Coordinates of C-alpha atoms and ligand atoms in Angstrom, one line a residue:
Chain A
M1 CA -78.7 41.3 -113.2
N2 CA -78.9 44.4 -113.1
P3 CA -81.3 46.0 -111.5
S4 CA -83.3 48.5 -113.0
P5 CA -82.0 52.1 -112.6
S6 CA -82.8 54.8 -109.9
P7 CA -84.5 57.1 -111.2
H8 CA -82.6 59.9 -112.9
R9 CA -82.6 63.7 -110.4
L10 CA -83.1 66.3 -113.7
C11 CA -81.2 69.0 -111.2
S12 CA -78.9 67.1 -108.5
P13 CA -76.9 69.9 -106.1
I14 CA -74.2 66.5 -105.9
R15 CA -73.3 66.8 -108.9
V16 CA -73.3 70.3 -109.8
W17 CA -71.3 70.7 -105.8
V18 CA -68.3 67.3 -107.4
I19 CA -68.0 70.1 -110.4
A20 CA -67.5 72.9 -108.6
R21 CA -65.0 70.9 -105.6
N22 CA -63.1 70.0 -108.7
T23 CA -62.7 73.0 -110.6
L24 CA -61.3 74.8 -106.8
T25 CA -58.8 71.8 -107.0
Q26 CA -58.2 72.5 -110.4
L27 CA -57.8 76.2 -109.8
V28 CA -55.4 75.9 -105.9
R29 CA -52.8 72.9 -107.9
Q30 CA -52.6 75.4 -110.9
R31 CA -51.3 77.8 -108.0
A32 CA -53.4 80.7 -108.5
F33 CA -53.2 81.2 -105.0
Y34 CA -49.5 82.6 -105.8
F35 CA -51.6 85.9 -107.0
L36 CA -52.6 86.2 -103.0
L37 CA -49.1 86.0 -102.5
V38 CA -48.0 88.4 -103.9
F39 CA -51.1 90.7 -103.1
S40 CA -50.8 89.8 -98.7
L41 CA -46.5 91.0 -99.2
V42 CA -48.1 93.9 -101.2
I43 CA -49.8 94.7 -98.4
L44 CA -47.4 94.2 -95.1
L45 CA -44.5 96.3 -97.4
A46 CA -47.2 98.9 -97.1
A47 CA -47.8 99.3 -93.4
M48 CA -44.3 98.8 -92.9
L49 CA -43.5 101.6 -95.7
I50 CA -46.1 103.9 -95.1
Q51 CA -45.0 105.8 -92.2
N52 CA -42.2 107.4 -93.5
F53 CA -44.9 109.3 -96.8
T54 CA -46.9 111.0 -94.5
D55 CA -47.5 112.6 -91.0
D56 CA -50.9 112.3 -90.4
A57 CA -50.5 109.7 -88.5
S58 CA -55.0 108.8 -89.7
R59 CA -53.8 108.6 -93.3
Q60 CA -51.5 106.4 -93.0
L61 CA -54.4 103.7 -92.1
K62 CA -56.3 105.4 -95.2
I63 CA -53.7 104.9 -98.0
M64 CA -53.0 101.3 -95.6
K65 CA -56.8 100.5 -96.7
D66 CA -56.7 102.4 -100.3
M67 CA -53.8 100.4 -101.2
S68 CA -55.5 96.7 -100.1
F69 CA -58.5 97.3 -102.0
F70 CA -57.2 98.2 -104.9
A71 CA -55.7 95.5 -104.7
M72 CA -58.9 93.3 -103.8
S73 CA -60.0 94.7 -107.2
I74 CA -57.5 93.7 -109.1
F75 CA -57.8 90.0 -108.2
C76 CA -60.8 89.5 -108.3
T77 CA -61.2 91.7 -112.0
I78 CA -58.6 89.5 -113.8
F79 CA -58.8 86.2 -111.4
A80 CA -63.0 87.1 -112.7
I81 CA -61.6 87.0 -116.3
V82 CA -58.8 84.9 -117.1
A83 CA -59.2 82.4 -114.6
T84 CA -63.2 81.7 -116.0
S85 CA -62.0 82.8 -119.7
N86 CA -60.3 79.5 -119.4
L87 CA -62.3 76.8 -117.1
I88 CA -64.6 76.0 -120.6
P89 CA -62.4 76.1 -123.5
R90 CA -60.0 73.6 -121.7
D91 CA -62.0 70.8 -120.7
V92 CA -63.9 71.0 -124.1
E93 CA -59.8 71.4 -126.5
D94 CA -58.3 68.4 -123.6
R95 CA -62.2 66.1 -124.7
T96 CA -61.8 65.4 -120.7
L97 CA -66.0 67.0 -121.2
Y98 CA -66.5 64.2 -123.0
T99 CA -66.0 61.9 -120.1
I100 CA -68.0 64.0 -118.1
L101 CA -71.0 64.5 -120.6
A102 CA -70.9 61.1 -121.1
K103 CA -72.0 60.6 -117.6
P104 CA -75.7 61.7 -116.3
V105 CA -74.6 65.4 -116.1
P106 CA -76.8 67.8 -117.9
R107 CA -74.9 70.9 -119.9
L108 CA -76.5 73.2 -117.4
E109 CA -75.6 71.6 -114.0
Y110 CA -71.9 71.4 -115.5
L111 CA -71.9 75.1 -116.2
V112 CA -72.6 75.8 -113.5
G113 CA -70.8 73.9 -111.9
K114 CA -67.9 75.3 -113.3
Y115 CA -68.8 78.7 -112.4
A116 CA -69.4 78.0 -109.3
G117 CA -66.3 76.5 -108.6
G118 CA -64.2 79.3 -110.1
M119 CA -66.2 81.8 -107.9
L120 CA -65.6 80.2 -104.8
V121 CA -62.1 80.7 -105.7
I122 CA -61.8 84.2 -105.3
F123 CA -64.8 83.7 -102.5
F124 CA -62.0 81.7 -100.1
S125 CA -59.1 84.5 -101.8
L126 CA -61.3 87.4 -100.6
A127 CA -62.1 86.0 -97.3
I128 CA -58.3 84.8 -97.0
M129 CA -57.7 88.7 -98.5
T130 CA -59.6 90.6 -95.9
V131 CA -58.2 88.6 -93.1
L132 CA -54.9 89.9 -94.1
L133 CA -56.7 93.4 -94.5
Y134 CA -57.8 93.5 -90.5
L135 CA -54.7 91.7 -89.5
A136 CA -52.6 94.2 -90.7
L137 CA -54.9 97.2 -90.6
Y138 CA -55.5 96.0 -86.0
A139 CA -51.8 96.4 -85.4
R140 CA -50.3 99.6 -87.4
Q141 CA -53.9 101.1 -86.0
Q142 CA -53.0 99.6 -82.2
A143 CA -49.0 100.8 -82.9
L144 CA -49.9 104.1 -84.3
M145 CA -52.5 104.4 -80.6
A146 CA -49.5 103.5 -78.6
E147 CA -47.4 106.0 -79.9
Y148 CA -50.0 108.5 -79.5
L149 CA -50.8 108.1 -76.1
V150 CA -47.2 107.8 -74.7
V151 CA -47.3 111.4 -75.7
L152 CA -50.4 112.0 -74.1
N153 CA -49.0 111.5 -70.7
R154 CA -46.5 114.3 -70.9
P155 CA -46.6 117.4 -70.0
L156 CA -48.9 118.9 -72.2
S157 CA -49.9 122.3 -73.5
P158 CA -54.4 122.6 -73.5
E159 CA -54.3 122.8 -77.2
G160 CA -51.4 120.0 -78.1
R161 CA -53.5 117.4 -75.4
E162 CA -56.2 118.7 -78.2
D163 CA -54.2 117.7 -81.2
I164 CA -54.2 114.7 -80.1
E165 CA -56.7 113.3 -78.4
L166 CA -58.4 114.5 -82.0
I167 CA -55.9 112.0 -83.7
L168 CA -56.4 109.1 -81.7
S169 CA -60.5 109.8 -82.0
Q170 CA -59.4 110.0 -86.0
L171 CA -57.1 106.8 -85.6
K172 CA -60.0 104.6 -83.7
E173 CA -62.7 105.6 -86.5
A174 CA -60.1 104.7 -89.2
G175 CA -59.4 101.2 -88.0
P176 CA -60.8 98.2 -88.6
S177 CA -64.8 98.2 -88.6
W178 CA -67.6 96.5 -90.4
R179 CA -67.8 98.8 -92.5
L180 CA -64.5 98.2 -94.4
L181 CA -66.5 94.3 -95.3
T182 CA -68.9 96.8 -97.5
A183 CA -66.6 97.3 -99.8
V184 CA -65.1 94.0 -100.4
L185 CA -68.8 91.9 -100.9
A186 CA -69.1 94.8 -103.4
I187 CA -65.8 93.3 -105.2
G188 CA -66.2 90.7 -104.9
L189 CA -70.1 90.7 -106.7
Q190 CA -68.5 92.7 -109.0
A191 CA -66.6 89.5 -109.6
L192 CA -69.8 87.5 -109.7
V193 CA -70.6 89.6 -112.9
L194 CA -67.2 89.4 -114.0
G195 CA -66.9 86.1 -113.7
A196 CA -70.3 85.3 -115.2
L197 CA -70.3 87.9 -118.7
T198 CA -67.0 85.8 -119.3
L199 CA -67.9 82.6 -118.1
F200 CA -71.1 82.9 -121.3
I201 CA -68.2 84.9 -123.5
S202 CA -66.7 81.9 -123.6
T203 CA -69.1 79.6 -124.8
F204 CA -68.5 80.6 -128.0
A205 CA -65.4 82.4 -128.4
S206 CA -63.2 81.3 -130.8
S207 CA -59.7 81.4 -128.0
G208 CA -59.1 82.2 -124.9
L209 CA -57.4 85.5 -126.0
F210 CA -60.8 87.1 -127.7
T211 CA -62.4 85.8 -125.0
V212 CA -60.8 87.9 -122.4
V213 CA -59.9 90.4 -124.5
V214 CA -63.9 90.9 -124.9
A215 CA -64.3 90.7 -121.4
F216 CA -62.5 93.3 -120.6
V217 CA -63.3 95.7 -122.8
A218 CA -67.2 94.5 -121.6
F219 CA -66.0 95.6 -118.2
F220 CA -64.3 99.3 -119.4
V221 CA -66.9 100.0 -121.6
G222 CA -69.1 99.5 -117.8
Y223 CA -67.0 100.9 -116.0
I224 CA -67.0 104.3 -117.9
E225 CA -70.5 103.9 -119.6
P226 CA -72.3 106.1 -117.2
V227 CA -69.2 109.3 -117.6
V228 CA -69.7 109.2 -121.1
L229 CA -73.7 109.0 -121.4
D230 CA -73.9 111.3 -118.9
Y231 CA -71.9 113.5 -121.1
W232 CA -73.6 112.8 -123.8
R233 CA -76.7 113.1 -122.3
S234 CA -76.1 116.5 -121.2
S235 CA -74.2 118.3 -123.9
A236 CA -75.9 117.0 -126.9
E237 CA -78.6 119.8 -127.9
S238 CA -81.6 116.6 -129.2
I239 CA -81.0 113.4 -128.9
S240 CA -82.5 111.0 -131.2
R241 CA -85.0 108.6 -130.6
L242 CA -82.2 106.1 -132.4
G243 CA -79.6 107.5 -129.7
S244 CA -81.5 107.5 -127.0
F245 CA -82.6 103.6 -128.0
V246 CA -79.1 103.3 -128.6
S247 CA -77.7 104.7 -125.0
Y248 CA -80.3 102.6 -122.6
L249 CA -79.5 99.1 -124.7
V250 CA -75.3 99.7 -123.6
E251 CA -76.9 100.1 -120.1
L252 CA -78.6 97.2 -120.1
V253 CA -76.2 95.3 -122.0
F254 CA -73.0 96.6 -119.7
P255 CA -73.3 96.5 -116.2
N256 CA -72.9 100.0 -114.6
F257 CA -69.4 98.5 -113.2
Q258 CA -69.1 102.0 -111.1
T259 CA -71.9 100.7 -109.0
F260 CA -70.1 98.0 -107.6
N261 CA -67.0 100.5 -106.0
L262 CA -68.1 101.2 -102.7
V263 CA -64.2 101.6 -102.0
D264 CA -64.5 105.4 -102.4
G265 CA -66.9 105.7 -99.5
V266 CA -66.2 103.0 -97.4
V267 CA -62.2 104.7 -96.9
S268 CA -63.5 108.0 -96.0
G269 CA -65.8 107.2 -93.9
A270 CA -68.8 108.7 -95.8
A271 CA -72.2 107.0 -94.6
L272 CA -73.6 104.8 -97.7
A273 CA -77.0 105.4 -99.0
K274 CA -79.5 103.2 -97.8
G275 CA -80.6 100.5 -100.1
T276 CA -77.1 100.6 -101.6
M277 CA -76.1 97.1 -100.7
A278 CA -79.1 95.6 -101.6
K279 CA -79.3 97.8 -104.6
I280 CA -75.8 96.0 -105.9
L281 CA -77.4 92.8 -104.6
S282 CA -79.7 93.0 -107.0
M283 CA -78.0 94.2 -109.9
A284 CA -75.0 91.8 -109.5
M285 CA -77.9 88.5 -108.5
A286 CA -80.1 89.6 -112.2
Y287 CA -76.6 89.9 -114.1
V288 CA -75.3 86.9 -113.2
G289 CA -78.7 84.8 -113.9
V290 CA -78.8 86.6 -117.6
Y291 CA -75.4 86.1 -118.2
L292 CA -75.4 82.3 -116.8
L293 CA -78.6 81.6 -119.1
A294 CA -77.3 83.4 -122.1
A295 CA -73.9 81.1 -121.4
Y296 CA -76.1 78.4 -121.3
F297 CA -78.2 78.7 -124.8
C298 CA -74.7 79.0 -126.4
F299 CA -73.7 75.8 -124.6
A300 CA -76.7 74.2 -124.8
E301 CA -76.4 73.3 -128.6
K302 CA -72.7 73.5 -129.1
E303 CA -71.1 70.2 -131.4
L304 CA -68.2 68.8 -128.7
Chain B
M1 CA -86.2 42.5 -125.5
E2 CA -85.0 45.9 -125.6
P3 CA -81.7 46.2 -127.8
A4 CA -79.2 48.2 -125.8
V5 CA -78.0 50.7 -129.1
S6 CA -80.4 51.3 -131.5
I7 CA -79.5 53.3 -134.0
R8 CA -82.4 54.4 -136.5
G9 CA -81.3 56.5 -140.1
L10 CA -78.4 57.8 -138.3
T11 CA -77.0 61.5 -140.8
K12 CA -74.5 63.4 -139.5
V13 CA -73.8 66.8 -141.1
F14 CA -70.7 69.2 -140.1
R15 CA -70.7 72.2 -141.4
V16 CA -66.4 73.4 -141.9
P17 CA -66.3 77.2 -141.4
S18 CA -65.3 78.4 -144.2
L19 CA -65.8 80.5 -147.0
K20 CA -67.2 78.7 -149.5
R21 CA -69.6 76.6 -146.3
Q22 CA -68.4 73.0 -146.8
R23 CA -69.6 70.4 -145.6
V24 CA -68.9 67.1 -144.5
V25 CA -71.5 64.2 -144.6
A26 CA -69.2 62.5 -141.6
V27 CA -72.3 59.3 -141.6
R28 CA -75.6 58.2 -143.6
D29 CA -78.0 57.2 -143.1
L30 CA -76.8 54.3 -140.7
S31 CA -79.0 52.3 -138.7
L32 CA -77.5 49.3 -136.7
E33 CA -78.5 47.4 -133.0
V34 CA -76.5 46.2 -130.9
A35 CA -78.5 43.5 -128.5
S36 CA -78.2 43.5 -125.5
G37 CA -75.1 41.4 -124.1
E38 CA -73.5 40.9 -127.4
I39 CA -70.1 42.9 -128.5
Y40 CA -70.0 44.6 -131.4
G41 CA -67.1 45.8 -133.1
L42 CA -67.5 49.2 -135.3
I43 CA -64.5 49.3 -138.0
G44 CA -63.4 50.9 -141.0
P45 CA -60.4 53.2 -142.4
N46 CA -59.6 56.7 -140.4
G47 CA -62.8 59.1 -140.7
S48 CA -64.9 56.9 -141.9
G49 CA -67.3 57.7 -138.9
K50 CA -67.0 55.2 -136.5
S51 CA -65.9 58.4 -133.9
T52 CA -68.4 60.3 -135.2
T53 CA -71.4 57.8 -134.5
M54 CA -70.0 57.0 -131.1
K55 CA -70.7 60.5 -130.0
V56 CA -73.5 61.1 -131.5
L57 CA -74.8 58.2 -129.4
L58 CA -74.0 59.8 -126.0
G59 CA -75.7 62.4 -127.2
L60 CA -72.0 64.8 -127.4
S61 CA -73.1 65.1 -130.2
R62 CA -77.0 65.9 -132.3
P63 CA -77.9 63.7 -134.9
T64 CA -78.5 65.5 -138.5
R65 CA -81.3 63.1 -139.3
G66 CA -82.3 60.8 -137.5
S67 CA -82.3 59.2 -134.4
T68 CA -79.8 56.8 -131.4
A69 CA -80.9 55.7 -128.3
I70 CA -79.5 53.4 -125.4
F71 CA -82.5 50.7 -124.1
G72 CA -84.9 52.8 -125.5
R73 CA -84.2 56.1 -124.5
D74 CA -83.1 58.2 -126.6
S75 CA -79.6 59.8 -126.2
L76 CA -80.5 63.7 -126.4
S77 CA -82.1 62.8 -123.0
V78 CA -79.4 63.1 -120.2
S79 CA -81.0 59.9 -118.7
S80 CA -80.5 57.5 -121.3
R81 CA -76.4 58.2 -120.0
I82 CA -77.3 56.7 -116.4
D83 CA -76.2 53.3 -117.8
V84 CA -73.4 53.9 -119.9
G85 CA -70.1 54.2 -119.9
F86 CA -67.3 55.6 -122.5
L87 CA -64.1 55.3 -123.4
P88 CA -63.5 58.3 -125.9
E89 CA -60.7 57.5 -128.2
N90 CA -57.1 59.1 -126.8
P91 CA -58.8 60.2 -123.9
Y92 CA -57.6 62.0 -121.7
F93 CA -58.2 63.3 -117.9
Y94 CA -57.6 65.9 -115.1
K95 CA -53.7 65.9 -114.8
F96 CA -53.8 67.2 -111.3
L97 CA -56.4 64.3 -109.9
T98 CA -54.5 61.2 -109.2
G99 CA -56.1 58.1 -110.3
E100 CA -57.9 57.6 -107.3
E101 CA -59.1 60.9 -107.0
T102 CA -60.7 60.7 -110.8
L103 CA -62.5 57.5 -110.6
H104 CA -63.7 58.8 -107.2
F105 CA -65.1 62.6 -109.4
Y106 CA -66.5 59.8 -112.1
G107 CA -68.3 58.0 -109.6
R108 CA -70.0 60.8 -107.9
L109 CA -70.8 61.8 -111.1
G110 CA -72.3 58.2 -112.1
G111 CA -74.5 59.1 -109.2
L112 CA -73.0 57.1 -107.3
R113 CA -72.1 57.2 -103.2
R114 CA -69.3 58.2 -101.4
K115 CA -69.1 54.5 -100.1
E116 CA -70.2 52.6 -102.7
I117 CA -67.2 55.0 -104.5
R118 CA -64.8 53.8 -101.7
E119 CA -65.3 49.4 -102.5
R120 CA -66.0 50.3 -105.9
S121 CA -62.5 52.2 -106.8
G122 CA -60.4 49.2 -105.0
E123 CA -61.9 47.1 -107.5
L124 CA -61.8 48.8 -110.1
L125 CA -58.5 49.9 -109.5
A126 CA -56.9 46.0 -109.4
L127 CA -58.7 44.7 -112.0
V128 CA -57.2 47.4 -114.8
G129 CA -53.4 46.8 -112.7
L130 CA -53.1 49.9 -111.3
E131 CA -54.0 49.9 -107.8
E132 CA -49.7 51.4 -107.6
A133 CA -50.0 54.4 -108.9
R134 CA -53.3 54.9 -107.4
H135 CA -52.1 58.0 -105.6
R136 CA -49.9 58.9 -108.3
R137 CA -51.4 62.2 -110.3
L138 CA -52.4 61.4 -113.9
S139 CA -49.7 63.8 -115.4
G140 CA -47.0 61.1 -114.7
Y141 CA -49.1 58.3 -116.2
S142 CA -47.9 57.2 -119.3
K143 CA -50.6 56.7 -122.7
G144 CA -51.6 52.4 -121.6
M145 CA -52.1 54.1 -118.0
L146 CA -54.1 56.3 -119.1
Q147 CA -55.8 54.4 -121.2
R148 CA -56.8 52.0 -117.9
I149 CA -58.0 54.4 -116.2
G150 CA -60.7 55.2 -118.4
L151 CA -61.7 51.9 -118.8
A152 CA -62.4 51.9 -114.9
Q153 CA -63.5 55.3 -115.0
A154 CA -65.8 53.8 -117.7
L155 CA -67.0 51.1 -115.3
I156 CA -67.8 53.3 -112.2
Q157 CA -71.5 53.4 -112.0
R158 CA -71.6 49.2 -113.5
P159 CA -73.0 50.2 -116.8
R160 CA -74.9 47.7 -118.7
L161 CA -73.5 49.6 -122.5
V162 CA -70.0 50.6 -122.2
V163 CA -68.6 52.7 -125.8
L164 CA -64.7 51.9 -126.0
D165 CA -63.3 54.5 -128.9
E166 CA -60.3 52.9 -130.1
P167 CA -59.5 51.6 -126.6
T168 CA -56.2 49.8 -127.0
A169 CA -54.6 52.8 -129.5
G170 CA -51.7 53.4 -128.5
V171 CA -51.0 50.3 -126.0
D172 CA -48.4 47.5 -126.1
P173 CA -49.4 44.3 -127.3
A174 CA -49.1 43.3 -123.8
G175 CA -51.6 45.9 -122.0
S176 CA -54.2 45.5 -125.1
R177 CA -54.6 41.5 -124.7
R178 CA -55.5 42.9 -121.2
I179 CA -57.8 45.0 -122.6
R180 CA -58.9 42.1 -124.5
D181 CA -59.5 39.8 -121.9
L182 CA -61.2 43.2 -119.8
I183 CA -64.1 43.1 -122.5
L184 CA -64.1 39.8 -122.5
K185 CA -65.1 39.7 -118.9
M186 CA -67.7 42.6 -118.9
R187 CA -68.9 40.2 -121.8
D188 CA -69.5 36.9 -118.9
D189 CA -71.5 39.8 -116.5
G190 CA -73.5 40.7 -119.1
I191 CA -72.6 44.5 -120.6
T192 CA -73.0 44.9 -123.9
V193 CA -69.6 46.3 -125.5
I194 CA -69.7 48.2 -128.6
L195 CA -66.3 49.5 -129.6
S196 CA -64.0 50.4 -132.7
S197 CA -60.7 49.4 -133.7
H198 CA -57.8 49.5 -136.4
L199 CA -56.7 46.2 -134.8
L200 CA -58.4 43.9 -136.7
E201 CA -57.4 40.3 -135.1
Q202 CA -58.5 41.9 -131.9
V203 CA -62.0 42.7 -132.9
Q204 CA -62.6 39.1 -134.8
E205 CA -61.1 37.8 -131.4
V206 CA -63.7 39.1 -128.9
C207 CA -67.3 40.4 -131.3
D208 CA -69.5 38.6 -131.1
R209 CA -71.0 40.4 -134.1
V210 CA -68.8 43.3 -136.4
G211 CA -70.1 46.2 -138.9
I212 CA -67.8 47.2 -141.1
I213 CA -68.4 51.6 -141.9
F214 CA -66.9 53.0 -144.9
Q215 CA -66.7 57.1 -146.0
G216 CA -70.1 57.3 -143.0
E217 CA -72.2 54.3 -144.5
L218 CA -72.3 50.8 -143.2
C219 CA -70.8 48.5 -146.0
R220 CA -71.1 45.3 -143.8
E221 CA -72.4 43.9 -141.6
G222 CA -73.3 40.3 -139.9
P223 CA -72.0 37.6 -137.4
M224 CA -67.9 37.0 -137.0
K225 CA -68.2 33.6 -137.6
D226 CA -70.0 34.6 -141.2
L227 CA -67.9 37.1 -142.5
M228 CA -65.0 35.6 -141.9
A229 CA -65.4 32.4 -142.9
I230 CA -64.9 31.9 -147.0
E231 CA -67.2 29.3 -147.4
D232 CA -65.7 27.4 -150.9
Q233 CA -61.6 27.7 -149.7
T234 CA -59.9 24.9 -147.4
E235 CA -57.5 25.4 -145.4
I236 CA -54.0 22.4 -144.6
L237 CA -51.9 22.9 -142.0
L238 CA -48.7 19.9 -142.2
E239 CA -46.0 19.8 -139.7
K240 CA -42.4 18.5 -141.2
A241 CA -43.9 17.5 -144.7
S242 CA -41.2 16.6 -146.7
P243 CA -40.8 18.5 -149.7
E244 CA -41.7 14.7 -151.4
L245 CA -44.6 14.7 -149.4
L246 CA -46.3 18.3 -151.1
E247 CA -45.0 17.5 -154.6
K248 CA -47.1 14.6 -153.8
L249 CA -49.7 16.1 -152.7
K250 CA -50.0 19.0 -155.3
T251 CA -50.3 15.7 -158.0
V252 CA -53.0 14.6 -156.1
I253 CA -54.6 17.6 -156.7
R254 CA -54.2 18.6 -159.7
E255 CA -54.8 15.0 -160.9
H256 CA -58.2 14.8 -159.0
G257 CA -59.5 16.6 -162.3
D258 CA -62.9 18.8 -160.9
E259 CA -63.0 22.3 -160.8
S260 CA -60.7 22.0 -157.4
A261 CA -57.3 24.0 -157.8
L262 CA -54.3 24.6 -155.3
L263 CA -54.6 28.7 -154.1
S264 CA -51.1 28.9 -152.8
M265 CA -49.1 26.4 -150.5
G266 CA -46.5 27.5 -147.9
H267 CA -45.2 28.5 -143.9
P268 CA -48.3 29.5 -142.4
R269 CA -47.3 33.4 -141.7
T270 CA -47.3 34.2 -138.3
T271 CA -48.6 37.4 -137.0
L272 CA -46.3 40.3 -136.0
E273 CA -48.5 40.3 -132.7
R274 CA -47.5 37.0 -131.8
L275 CA -44.4 37.2 -132.5
F276 CA -43.9 40.4 -130.4
L277 CA -45.6 38.5 -127.2
E278 CA -43.6 35.7 -127.4
E279 CA -41.0 36.9 -128.1
T280 CA -41.1 39.5 -124.9
S281 CA -43.1 37.0 -122.9
G282 CA -41.7 33.6 -124.2
K283 CA -45.0 32.0 -124.3
S284 CA -47.6 31.6 -126.3
P285 CA -50.1 34.7 -126.1
D286 CA -53.0 31.5 -126.5
T287 CA -52.0 30.5 -122.8
R288 CA -54.2 33.0 -121.3
E289 CA -55.5 32.1 -117.8
Ligands
ATP1 N1 -66.1 68.6 -135.9 C1 -66.3 68.1 -136.7 N2 -66.4 68.8 -138.0 C2 -66.1 68.8 -139.3 N3 -65.7 67.6 -139.6 C3 -65.5 66.9 -138.4 C4 -65.7 66.8 -137.4 N4 -65.9 65.3 -136.4 C5 -65.6 64.5 -137.8 N5 -65.6 65.3 -138.6 C6 -65.3 64.8 -140.3 O1 -66.2 63.2 -139.7 C7 -65.9 62.2 -140.6 C8 -66.0 60.7 -139.8 O2 -64.9 61.4 -138.8 P1 -65.0 60.6 -137.6 O3 -63.9 60.8 -136.4 O4 -66.2 59.9 -137.5 O5 -64.0 59.1 -138.2 P2 -63.3 58.0 -137.4 O6 -64.1 56.5 -138.2 O7 -63.8 57.7 -135.5 O8 -61.5 58.5 -137.3 P3 -60.0 57.7 -136.8 O9 -60.7 56.3 -137.0 O10 -59.3 58.0 -137.4 O11 -60.9 57.5 -135.6 C9 -64.6 62.6 -141.0 O12 -64.2 63.3 -142.3 C10 -63.7 63.6 -140.4 O13 -63.0 64.8 -141.2
MG2 MG1 -62.2 57.9 -134.7

């Protein structure tokens, strides 16, 4: 006879991890990582070509950082939306979900596992990209500094020497630093929010295209919302109750994605306002929590 | 003893998304019980509600009315699924996994430890005859292989109940025999099985009890023996009977006088399946090892 069944644990991190890892495997074997190849080529090409654009040495490094961060944001935004949009609908369509949920797997665990798997891909991609960026930046910085150090050893006028020393100190500043990580982290957090939003939309959307389009529109709204609302609030003579209510609602539902944009500040070297990281971290966690909960409510009752 | 499956007054209505708000009653007030250790066959034409009943039983779909339970645990609770293995119709698994990885995945979901899974998956792969293909990705599996890995997946955590939706659909006769033998082995191991199939002969061979479902209603149910026997008819099978003997028999029956009548006479029909197997394997399908 069979032994009596072991007591079932309501929430098991093991099962969430198993599903997350499976999703990671899925995305890796689907070669989503080819994106990365393109990205690293962009950085390396940029590193090689930039010297022809400008003579200003520290500007070269700045452009490199700008381009890399741009590539990272693009990668994370597109990946967070496109890859996540398909995770659950695909399992539903292929009916793989039947066999998964026929095991003692609560739907919440499945949902969180899928989400975590998608986000793990973003995490690893960002980690690899960051390492690449640091390496490329370091190599370029060292090469440039070596050039100027050679110049410094020649007989120079005092002004010339001063100029070179200024350039060298700028180069030191513009090289790889911890500060760059805050921008990377912000990009990652934005991807977490976008992924959760997309997952939520995908639980009730009728098609993958719908999910992707709605998620991009939501992203766009969240991105321009602060500018538009500020303009509207400052230009309108009087704002009706309804108007202000709706505008707050828009602000609440669509996260202000400008908050996650630390790139400009970080690249230009401006100091981060105190508490910025704590603010975006808590904001991201709150939105992720709310979206996942909403996704669960849609998914829990879903007919398969 | 507690029934393995109990379905009480199950009704399932689907709302079809359309302008007229149509509704489809897939299952209507269906009640049945499957005792522990029994093999129960659910048969019926396409669209009669077999798969729907199974999906509700596994908590994949919510009942509109009524309730279903597995070993006394309501299907709506996750814990009812600890003791079940499910093979859906036309199963489809993650193509990017190999056979072994698939079993590992489901084993982990079923709550097994790595070491247990390693032993168990070796056992099951041998049982379903997929040892050669264990390191191949499922994208390269044939339909019959998918069906068999599905069966292994259903059995991974040693469930006490196995639910099989058309386990032999799309499988060739030899493979389908094999699945039948597996089901009989499950019975020997004390596992309760509920299956649906369109291959009535197979159902007849393996099931202890059958339910016939038509348009969502259970119209007939009972032990196989009772359903199959046509009490007031008798079949005579002769070998090398000469035409004269047959004529004589006819005369005897006619002259016997009471209500008995000859209904048919001719060569016994062999089933297509039997014929196919004899032709393709050169041995009688009845010599099971
Ligand atoms: N998700 C759904 N939405 C709407 N109608 C559905 C849905 N699922 C099933 N049905 C309807 O319910 C009825 C029963 O379907 P079900 O799949 O249970 O039949 P079945 O007995 O398994 O048939 P088959 O032998 O073809 O597998 C059918 O009329 C079908 O159209
Ligand atoms: Mg069916």
